[in-house]
Each structure stands twice: as structure tokens, then as C-alpha cells.
CSV table of C-alpha atoms and ligand atoms in Angstrom, one decimal:
chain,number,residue,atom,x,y,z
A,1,UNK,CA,-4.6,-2.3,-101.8
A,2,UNK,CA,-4.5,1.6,-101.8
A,3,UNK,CA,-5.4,3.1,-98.8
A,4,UNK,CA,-6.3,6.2,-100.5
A,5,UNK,CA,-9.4,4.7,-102.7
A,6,UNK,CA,-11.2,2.2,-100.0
A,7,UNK,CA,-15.1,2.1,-99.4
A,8,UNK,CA,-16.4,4.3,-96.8
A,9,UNK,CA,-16.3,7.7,-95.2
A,10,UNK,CA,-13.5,9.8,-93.9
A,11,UNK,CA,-14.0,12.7,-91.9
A,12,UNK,CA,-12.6,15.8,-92.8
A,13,UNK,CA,-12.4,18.9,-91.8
A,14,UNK,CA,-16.3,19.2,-90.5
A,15,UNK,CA,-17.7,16.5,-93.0
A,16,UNK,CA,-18.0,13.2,-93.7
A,17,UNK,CA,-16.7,12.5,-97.1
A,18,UNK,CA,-16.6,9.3,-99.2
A,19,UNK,CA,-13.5,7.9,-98.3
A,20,UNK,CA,-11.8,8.7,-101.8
A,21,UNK,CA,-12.4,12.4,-101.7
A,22,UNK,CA,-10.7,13.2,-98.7
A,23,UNK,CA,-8.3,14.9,-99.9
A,24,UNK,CA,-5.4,17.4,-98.8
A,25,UNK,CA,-3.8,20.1,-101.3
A,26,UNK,CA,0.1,19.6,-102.2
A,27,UNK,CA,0.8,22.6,-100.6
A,28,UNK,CA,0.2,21.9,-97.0
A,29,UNK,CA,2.3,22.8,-94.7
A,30,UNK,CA,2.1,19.9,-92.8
A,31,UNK,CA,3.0,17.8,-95.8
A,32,UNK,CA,6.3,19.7,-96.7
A,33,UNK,CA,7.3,21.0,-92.7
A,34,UNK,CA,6.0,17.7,-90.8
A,35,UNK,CA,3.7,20.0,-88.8
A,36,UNK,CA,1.4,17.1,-88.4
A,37,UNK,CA,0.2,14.7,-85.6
A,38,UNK,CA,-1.8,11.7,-85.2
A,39,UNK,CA,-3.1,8.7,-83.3
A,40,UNK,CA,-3.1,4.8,-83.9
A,41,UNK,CA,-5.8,3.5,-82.0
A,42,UNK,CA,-8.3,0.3,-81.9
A,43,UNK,CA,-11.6,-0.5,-81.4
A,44,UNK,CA,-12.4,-3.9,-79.9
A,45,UNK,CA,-15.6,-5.0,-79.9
A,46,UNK,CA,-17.0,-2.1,-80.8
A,47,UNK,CA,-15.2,-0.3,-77.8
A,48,UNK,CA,-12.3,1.9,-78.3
A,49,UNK,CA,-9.5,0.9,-76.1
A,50,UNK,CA,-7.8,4.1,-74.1
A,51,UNK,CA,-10.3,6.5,-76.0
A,52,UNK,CA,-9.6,9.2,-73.7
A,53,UNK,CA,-5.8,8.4,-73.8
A,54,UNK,CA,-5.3,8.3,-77.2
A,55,UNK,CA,-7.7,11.6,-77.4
A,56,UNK,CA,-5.8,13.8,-74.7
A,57,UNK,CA,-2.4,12.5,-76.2
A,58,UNK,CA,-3.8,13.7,-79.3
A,59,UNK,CA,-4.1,16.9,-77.9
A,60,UNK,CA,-1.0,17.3,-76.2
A,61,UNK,CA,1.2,16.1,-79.4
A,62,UNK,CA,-0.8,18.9,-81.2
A,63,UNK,CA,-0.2,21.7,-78.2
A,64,UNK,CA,3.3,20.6,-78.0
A,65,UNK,CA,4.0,21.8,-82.1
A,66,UNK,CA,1.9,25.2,-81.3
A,67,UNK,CA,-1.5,24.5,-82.4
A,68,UNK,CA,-5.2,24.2,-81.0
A,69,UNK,CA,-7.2,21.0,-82.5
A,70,UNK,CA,-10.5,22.9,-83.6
A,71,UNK,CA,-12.0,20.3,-81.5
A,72,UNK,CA,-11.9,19.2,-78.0
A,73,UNK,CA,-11.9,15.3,-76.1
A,74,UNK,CA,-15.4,15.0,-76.2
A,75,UNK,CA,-16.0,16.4,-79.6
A,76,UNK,CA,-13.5,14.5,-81.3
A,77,UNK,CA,-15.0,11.0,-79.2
A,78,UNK,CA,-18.1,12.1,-81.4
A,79,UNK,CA,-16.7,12.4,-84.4
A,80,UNK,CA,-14.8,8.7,-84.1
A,81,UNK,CA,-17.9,6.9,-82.6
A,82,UNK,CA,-19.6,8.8,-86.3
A,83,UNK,CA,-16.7,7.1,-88.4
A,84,UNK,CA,-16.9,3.9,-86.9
A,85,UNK,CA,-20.7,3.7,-87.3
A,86,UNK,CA,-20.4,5.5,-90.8
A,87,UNK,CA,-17.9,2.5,-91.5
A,88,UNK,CA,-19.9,-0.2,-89.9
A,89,UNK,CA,-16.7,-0.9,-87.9
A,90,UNK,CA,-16.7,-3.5,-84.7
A,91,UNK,CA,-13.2,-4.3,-84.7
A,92,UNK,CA,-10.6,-1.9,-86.8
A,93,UNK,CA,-8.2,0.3,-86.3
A,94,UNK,CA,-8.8,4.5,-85.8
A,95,UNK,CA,-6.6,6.8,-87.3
A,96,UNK,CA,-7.0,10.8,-86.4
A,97,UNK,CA,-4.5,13.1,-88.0
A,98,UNK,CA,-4.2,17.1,-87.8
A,99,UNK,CA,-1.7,19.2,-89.6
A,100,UNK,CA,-1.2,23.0,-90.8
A,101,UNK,CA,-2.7,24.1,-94.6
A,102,UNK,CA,-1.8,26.6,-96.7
A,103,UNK,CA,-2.4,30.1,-96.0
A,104,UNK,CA,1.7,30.2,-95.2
A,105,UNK,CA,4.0,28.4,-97.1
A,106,UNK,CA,7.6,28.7,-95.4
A,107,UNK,CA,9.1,27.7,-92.0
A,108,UNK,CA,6.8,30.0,-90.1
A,109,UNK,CA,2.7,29.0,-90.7
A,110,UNK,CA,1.8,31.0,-87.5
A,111,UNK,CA,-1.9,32.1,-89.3
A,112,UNK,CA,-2.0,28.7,-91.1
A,113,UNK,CA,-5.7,26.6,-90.7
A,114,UNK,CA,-5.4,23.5,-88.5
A,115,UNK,CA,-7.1,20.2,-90.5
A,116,UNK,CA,-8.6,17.6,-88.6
A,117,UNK,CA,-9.1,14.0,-90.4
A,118,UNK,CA,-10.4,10.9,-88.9
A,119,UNK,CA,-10.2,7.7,-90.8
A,120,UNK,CA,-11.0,4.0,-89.5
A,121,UNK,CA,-10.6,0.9,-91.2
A,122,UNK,CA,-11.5,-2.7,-89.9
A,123,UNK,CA,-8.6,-4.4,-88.7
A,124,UNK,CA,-9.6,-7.8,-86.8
A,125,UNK,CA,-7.2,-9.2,-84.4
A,126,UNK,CA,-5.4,-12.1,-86.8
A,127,UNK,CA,-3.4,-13.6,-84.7
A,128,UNK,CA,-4.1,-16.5,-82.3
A,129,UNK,CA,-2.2,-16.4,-79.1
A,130,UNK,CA,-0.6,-19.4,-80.5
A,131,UNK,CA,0.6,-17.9,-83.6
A,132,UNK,CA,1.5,-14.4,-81.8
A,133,UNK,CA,4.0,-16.3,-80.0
A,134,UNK,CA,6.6,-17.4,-82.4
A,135,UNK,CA,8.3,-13.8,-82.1
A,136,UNK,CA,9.3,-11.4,-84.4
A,137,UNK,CA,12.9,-10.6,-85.5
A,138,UNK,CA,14.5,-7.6,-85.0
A,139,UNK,CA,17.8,-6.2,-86.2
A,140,UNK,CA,19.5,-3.0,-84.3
A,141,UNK,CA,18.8,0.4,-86.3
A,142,UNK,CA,21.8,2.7,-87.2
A,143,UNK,CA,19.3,5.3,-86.8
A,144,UNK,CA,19.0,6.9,-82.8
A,145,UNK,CA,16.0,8.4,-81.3
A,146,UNK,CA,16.9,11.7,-80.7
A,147,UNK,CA,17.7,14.1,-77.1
A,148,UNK,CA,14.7,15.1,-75.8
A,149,UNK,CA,16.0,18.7,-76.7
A,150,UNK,CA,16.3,18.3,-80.4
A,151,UNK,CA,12.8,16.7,-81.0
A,152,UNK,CA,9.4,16.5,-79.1
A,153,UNK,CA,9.8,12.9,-78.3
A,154,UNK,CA,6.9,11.7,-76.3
A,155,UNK,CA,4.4,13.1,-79.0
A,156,UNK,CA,2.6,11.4,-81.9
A,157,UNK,CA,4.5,14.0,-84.1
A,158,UNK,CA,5.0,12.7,-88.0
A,159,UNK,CA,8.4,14.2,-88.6
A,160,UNK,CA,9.6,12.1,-85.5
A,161,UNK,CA,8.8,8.9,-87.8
A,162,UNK,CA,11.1,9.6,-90.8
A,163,UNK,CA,13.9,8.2,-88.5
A,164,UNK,CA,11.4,5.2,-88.1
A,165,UNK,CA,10.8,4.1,-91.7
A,166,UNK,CA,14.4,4.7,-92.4
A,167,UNK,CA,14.9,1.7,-89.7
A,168,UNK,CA,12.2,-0.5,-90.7
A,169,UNK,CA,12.8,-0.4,-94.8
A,170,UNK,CA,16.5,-1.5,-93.7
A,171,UNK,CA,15.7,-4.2,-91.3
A,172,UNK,CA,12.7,-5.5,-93.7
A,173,UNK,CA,15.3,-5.5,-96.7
A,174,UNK,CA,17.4,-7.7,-94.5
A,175,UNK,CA,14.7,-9.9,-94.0
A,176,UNK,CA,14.1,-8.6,-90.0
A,177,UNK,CA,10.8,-8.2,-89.4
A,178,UNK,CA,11.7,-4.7,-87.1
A,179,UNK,CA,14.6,-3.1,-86.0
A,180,UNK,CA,15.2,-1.9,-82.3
A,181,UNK,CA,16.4,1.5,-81.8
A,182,UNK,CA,19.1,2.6,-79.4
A,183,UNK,CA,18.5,6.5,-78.0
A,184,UNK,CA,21.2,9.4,-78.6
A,185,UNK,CA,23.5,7.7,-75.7
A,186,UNK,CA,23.5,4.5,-77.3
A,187,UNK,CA,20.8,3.0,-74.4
A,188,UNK,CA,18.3,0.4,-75.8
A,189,UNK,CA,15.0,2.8,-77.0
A,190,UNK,CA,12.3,0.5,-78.5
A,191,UNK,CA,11.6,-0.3,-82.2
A,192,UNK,CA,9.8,1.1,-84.5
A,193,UNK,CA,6.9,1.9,-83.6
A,194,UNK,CA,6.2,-0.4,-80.2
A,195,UNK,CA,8.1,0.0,-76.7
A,196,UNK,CA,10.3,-3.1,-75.7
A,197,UNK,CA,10.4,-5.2,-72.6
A,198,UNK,CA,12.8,-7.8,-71.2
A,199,UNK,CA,12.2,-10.6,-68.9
A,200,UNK,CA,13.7,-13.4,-66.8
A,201,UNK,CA,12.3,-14.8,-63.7
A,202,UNK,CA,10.0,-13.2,-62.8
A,203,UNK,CA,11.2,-9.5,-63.7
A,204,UNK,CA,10.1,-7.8,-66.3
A,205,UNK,CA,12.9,-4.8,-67.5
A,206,UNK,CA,12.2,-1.9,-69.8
A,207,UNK,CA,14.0,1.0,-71.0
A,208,UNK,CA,12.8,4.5,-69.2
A,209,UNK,CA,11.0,6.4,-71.2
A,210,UNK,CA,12.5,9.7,-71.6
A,211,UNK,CA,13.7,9.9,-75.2
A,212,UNK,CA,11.1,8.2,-76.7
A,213,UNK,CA,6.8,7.6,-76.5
A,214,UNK,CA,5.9,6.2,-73.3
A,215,UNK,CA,2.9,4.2,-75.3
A,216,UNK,CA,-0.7,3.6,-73.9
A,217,UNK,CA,-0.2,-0.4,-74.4
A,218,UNK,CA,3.4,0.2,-72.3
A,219,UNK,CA,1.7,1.4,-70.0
A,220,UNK,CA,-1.1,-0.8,-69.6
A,221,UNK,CA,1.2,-3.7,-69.8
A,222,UNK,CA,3.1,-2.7,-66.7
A,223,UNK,CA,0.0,-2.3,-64.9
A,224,UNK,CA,-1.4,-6.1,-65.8
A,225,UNK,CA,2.3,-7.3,-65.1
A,226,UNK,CA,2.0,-5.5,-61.5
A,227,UNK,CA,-1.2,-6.7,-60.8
A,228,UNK,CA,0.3,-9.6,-62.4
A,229,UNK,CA,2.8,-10.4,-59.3
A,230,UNK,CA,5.7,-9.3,-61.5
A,231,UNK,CA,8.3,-7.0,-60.6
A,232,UNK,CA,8.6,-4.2,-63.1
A,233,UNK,CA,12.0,-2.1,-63.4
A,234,UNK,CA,12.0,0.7,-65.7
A,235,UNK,CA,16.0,1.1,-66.0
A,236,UNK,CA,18.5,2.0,-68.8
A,237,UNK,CA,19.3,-1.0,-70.7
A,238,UNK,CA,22.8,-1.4,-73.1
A,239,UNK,CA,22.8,-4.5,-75.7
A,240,UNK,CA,24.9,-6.0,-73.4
A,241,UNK,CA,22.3,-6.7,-71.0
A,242,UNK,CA,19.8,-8.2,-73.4
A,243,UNK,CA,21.5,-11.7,-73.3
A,244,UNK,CA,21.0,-11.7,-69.6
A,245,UNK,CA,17.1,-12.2,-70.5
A,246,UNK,CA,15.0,-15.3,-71.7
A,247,UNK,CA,12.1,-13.3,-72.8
A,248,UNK,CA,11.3,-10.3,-74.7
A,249,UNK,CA,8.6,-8.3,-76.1
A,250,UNK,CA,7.2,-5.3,-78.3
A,251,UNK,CA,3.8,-3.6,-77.0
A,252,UNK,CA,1.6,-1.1,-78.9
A,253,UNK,CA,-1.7,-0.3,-80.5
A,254,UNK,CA,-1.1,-2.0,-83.6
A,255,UNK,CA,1.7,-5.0,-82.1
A,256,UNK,CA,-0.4,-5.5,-78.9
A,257,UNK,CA,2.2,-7.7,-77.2
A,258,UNK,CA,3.9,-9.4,-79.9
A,259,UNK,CA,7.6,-11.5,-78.4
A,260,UNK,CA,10.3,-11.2,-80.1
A,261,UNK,CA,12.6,-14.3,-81.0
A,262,UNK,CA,16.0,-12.3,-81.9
A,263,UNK,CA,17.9,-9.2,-81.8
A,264,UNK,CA,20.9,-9.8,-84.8
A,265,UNK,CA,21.8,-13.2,-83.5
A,266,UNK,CA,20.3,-12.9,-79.9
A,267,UNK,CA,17.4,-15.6,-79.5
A,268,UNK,CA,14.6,-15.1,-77.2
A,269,UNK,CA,12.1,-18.0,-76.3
A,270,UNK,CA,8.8,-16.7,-75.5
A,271,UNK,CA,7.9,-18.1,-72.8
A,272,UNK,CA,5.6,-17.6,-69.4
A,273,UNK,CA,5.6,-13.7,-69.3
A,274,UNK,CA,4.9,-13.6,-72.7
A,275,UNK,CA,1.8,-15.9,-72.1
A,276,UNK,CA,0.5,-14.8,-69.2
A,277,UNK,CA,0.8,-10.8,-70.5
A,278,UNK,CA,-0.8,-11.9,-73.9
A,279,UNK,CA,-3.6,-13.6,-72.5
A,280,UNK,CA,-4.2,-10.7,-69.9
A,281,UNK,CA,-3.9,-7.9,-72.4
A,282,UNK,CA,-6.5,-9.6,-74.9
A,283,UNK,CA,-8.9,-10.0,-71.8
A,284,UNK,CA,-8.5,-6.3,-71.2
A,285,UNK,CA,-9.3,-5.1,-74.4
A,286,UNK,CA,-12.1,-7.2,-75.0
A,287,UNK,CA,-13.6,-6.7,-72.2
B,1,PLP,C1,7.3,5.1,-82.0
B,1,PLP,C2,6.3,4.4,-81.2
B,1,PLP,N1,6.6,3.9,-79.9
B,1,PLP,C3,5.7,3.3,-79.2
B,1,PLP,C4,4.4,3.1,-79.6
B,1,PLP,C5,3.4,2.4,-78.8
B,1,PLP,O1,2.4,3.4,-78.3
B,1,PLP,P1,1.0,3.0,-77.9
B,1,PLP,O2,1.1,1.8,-77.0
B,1,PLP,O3,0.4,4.2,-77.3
B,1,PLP,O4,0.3,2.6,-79.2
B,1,PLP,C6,4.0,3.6,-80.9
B,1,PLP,C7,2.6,3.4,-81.4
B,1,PLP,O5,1.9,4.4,-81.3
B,1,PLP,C8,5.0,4.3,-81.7
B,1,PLP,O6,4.7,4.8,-82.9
């Protein structure tokens, strides 16, 4: 498996391109400077969840590093339903990326040309609720999401992910399926690339989100939980609260809501919540 030689069509800068010649030049800015955004997103069904979500976050992670996307919501909607149908794609997952080229190769790319890229691969949900529920495990990062004034946290920015795959590649070589990342104060963050909840009772707890993406799914999760009956605190959480809790999970595009079973030697069971917010989150997007 390569994802840069798969069947199908990429579109790239204005075209759509058989999927292995969509290619960037070495000396892109956004390659060597991280001047580069994107979105993880899914279709269900042949509906995109949060289109206009992931589409206006897209453009704010982009206006946040400086630049214009040379397309606007509806434009790039157009171009994603194209891939998708170009793809024959019902159920995948959407990836739209923009970065700086070449014209300036230094710190400063003020003049440089913004590159838009959509690719979209099919991605069926595998898990069964059943299966979903054994819980992943995660180990605690030595890597810390940065103050919001050092880095443009609630974006989709790439260089913001270094500190990301740095924590996964450790807690995967441990045998950890994650790793959950404490912020710059030491307060629990979320992992790698998911937000994290706690339960017990029926209260659900999760960090604030002011270092760190406030994701669609987290979002949307705290919605259904409200609707839900639940009571939903957004509070700042240390490790020593987390064995006050009998259930915790990861949400996201790509983990939906996946529990968790341990943090280091922590044990969860996934229980109610995690039922009940599974169940109601697949309902959602498939509907
Ligand atoms: C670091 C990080 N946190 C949280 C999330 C969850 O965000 P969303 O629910 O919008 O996919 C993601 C995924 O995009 C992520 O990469």
C-alpha cells in the first residue's frame, strides 16, 4: 500500500489528474516551512458529514497562516462532490490540503502560489459497535500541545502535527495503540489526533478546548450527549482525575467515538455512555 500510486483521480490545482500524477515539486514551501493545511473528513452514504464545517474550518486554518484558498465554500463543495463521483466513492474518507509553492524559497513566501489538492479514498466503516467497544490503549506523551501564543492551535495546520507523530511512533513502539497529550500546563489535552472525554454516572467531562482543536465530532458528541440527558462539563482535567471515571473515550473524523480501555495502567470499562454515544453518533451520520 502506497498512497501515492492508487487508482483514481486527484484534484489538483484546477484539474483532475490520475491519482499518481498529482504531484508537488521538492521545493515547496509548504513542504520545507509547514505552510500547509488540511481536512480529514468522511462521506457516509454518499453524504459528507459537516461539509460546511470541515469547508469553513478549512478556510479559517488557511486565513489564520496568511493565505486566501483560490477557492471559496461552495466552490470547493464542487470540487469534493467531482472527486468523490470521479472516484466512485459512497463511503471514504476526503482529504483537502493547500500549502505555499515556490516562487519564494525562505521564511518569508509573501508572493508564493497557494495549491489546492483534494484526494478521497474509500474508507468503509470496519468496525461493529461491538468490536469498537473493546477500547483502545493509550500511553501519556512526553510531547505538550503548545500555548495558544506559540502555535495556531485550533487550526488544521500540518506543522502542528510533528509533535503528534512524535507521540504516536512512541506510544505504537510501546505497543499503545495512542498516546494522550497533556497541554503546556500539564492539563489533560486529547491524543493524537481525536479529542478525549471522561465519564461516570451520568456526566460526561472533557478538557476545554483552548490549546488544542475543538473537533467537529467533539462537538457533535456533546450535542447528542445533551440531547442525550447527560450533563456535559467542559473543565480542566489533571491525570489525577482520570481514575475518578469509569468510562472514557476519543472522538474524531477518522476515530468516530472509539473508548478507550487504559491510560499507562488506568483501566476504563466502556460501558453505557460509550453505547449509547456510539450508537447515536452512527445514526447521525448515516442518516
Ligand atoms: C489533533 C486533532 N484533534 C482532534 C481532532 C478531531 O477533530 P474532528 O472531530 O473535527 O475530526 C483531530 C482530527 O481532525 C485532530 O487531528
Amino acid at each position: 500500500m502506497d498512497y501515492s500510486n492508487l487508482e483514481g483521480y486527484i484534484f489538483l490545482d484546477g484539474q483532475l489528474l490520475k491519482w499518481s500524477d498529482a504531484k508537488l515539486h521538492v521545493l515547496s514551501h509548504g513542504l520545507h516551512y509547514a505552510s500547509s493545511v488540511f481536512e480529514g473528513e468522511r462521506a457516509y452514504n454518499g453524504k459528507v458529514f459537516k461539509e460546511l464545517e470541515h469547508t469553513n474550518r478549512l478556510i479559517r486554518s488557511a486565513n489564520t497562516l496568511g493565505f486566501n484558498l483560490p477557492y471559496n465554500t461552495r466552490e470547493i463543495c464542487d470540487i469534493r462532490k467531482n472527486v468523490l463521483e470521479a472516484n466512485n466513492i459512497i463511503d471514504g474518507y476526503i482529504r483537502p490540503v493547500a500549502w505555499r509553492g515556490s516562487e519564494m524559497m525562505g521564511i518569508s513566501a509573501q508572493n508564493n502560489t497557494i495549491h489546492f489538492a483534494v484526494a478521497a479514498w474509500k474508507w468503509p466503516s470496519y468496525f461493529s459497535p461491538e468490536a469498537k467497544l473493546k477500547g483502545i490503549k493509550l500511553n501519556i506523551s512526553k510531547w505538550k500541545r503548545p500555548d495558544p501564543s506559540t502555535a495556531p492551535v485550533n487550526t488544521k495546520a500540518a506543522g502542528l502535527y510533528m509533535i503528534c507523530t512524535l507521540s504516536k511512533h512512541d506510544a505504537e513502539s510501546q505497543g499503545f495503540d495512542d498516546s494522550l497529550m497533556l497541554d503546556y500546563r500539564g492539563y489533560i489535552a486529547e491524543a493524537t489526533g481525536a479529542n478525549i472525554f471522561f465519564a461516570k454516572n451520568n456526566t460526561i467531562h472533557t478538557p476545554i478546548a483552548d490549546c488544542f482543536l475543538d473537533g467537529i465530532t467533539r462537538q457533535t458528541v456533546i450535542k447528542i450527549a445533551k440531547e442525550e440527558g447527560i450533563d456535559v462539563v467542559e473543565k480542566r482535567l489533571t491525570l489525577n482525575d482520570i481514575e475518578s471515571y469509569d468510562e472514557c473515550f476519543v472522538t474524531g473524523t477518522a476515530a468516530e467515538v472509539t473508548p478507550v480501555k487504559s491510560i499507562n495502567e488506568y483501566k476504563f470499562i466502556p460501558g453505557k455512555i460509550c453505547k449509547l454515544l456510539i450508537e447515536k453518533y452512527t445514526n447521525l451520520t448515516s442518516s
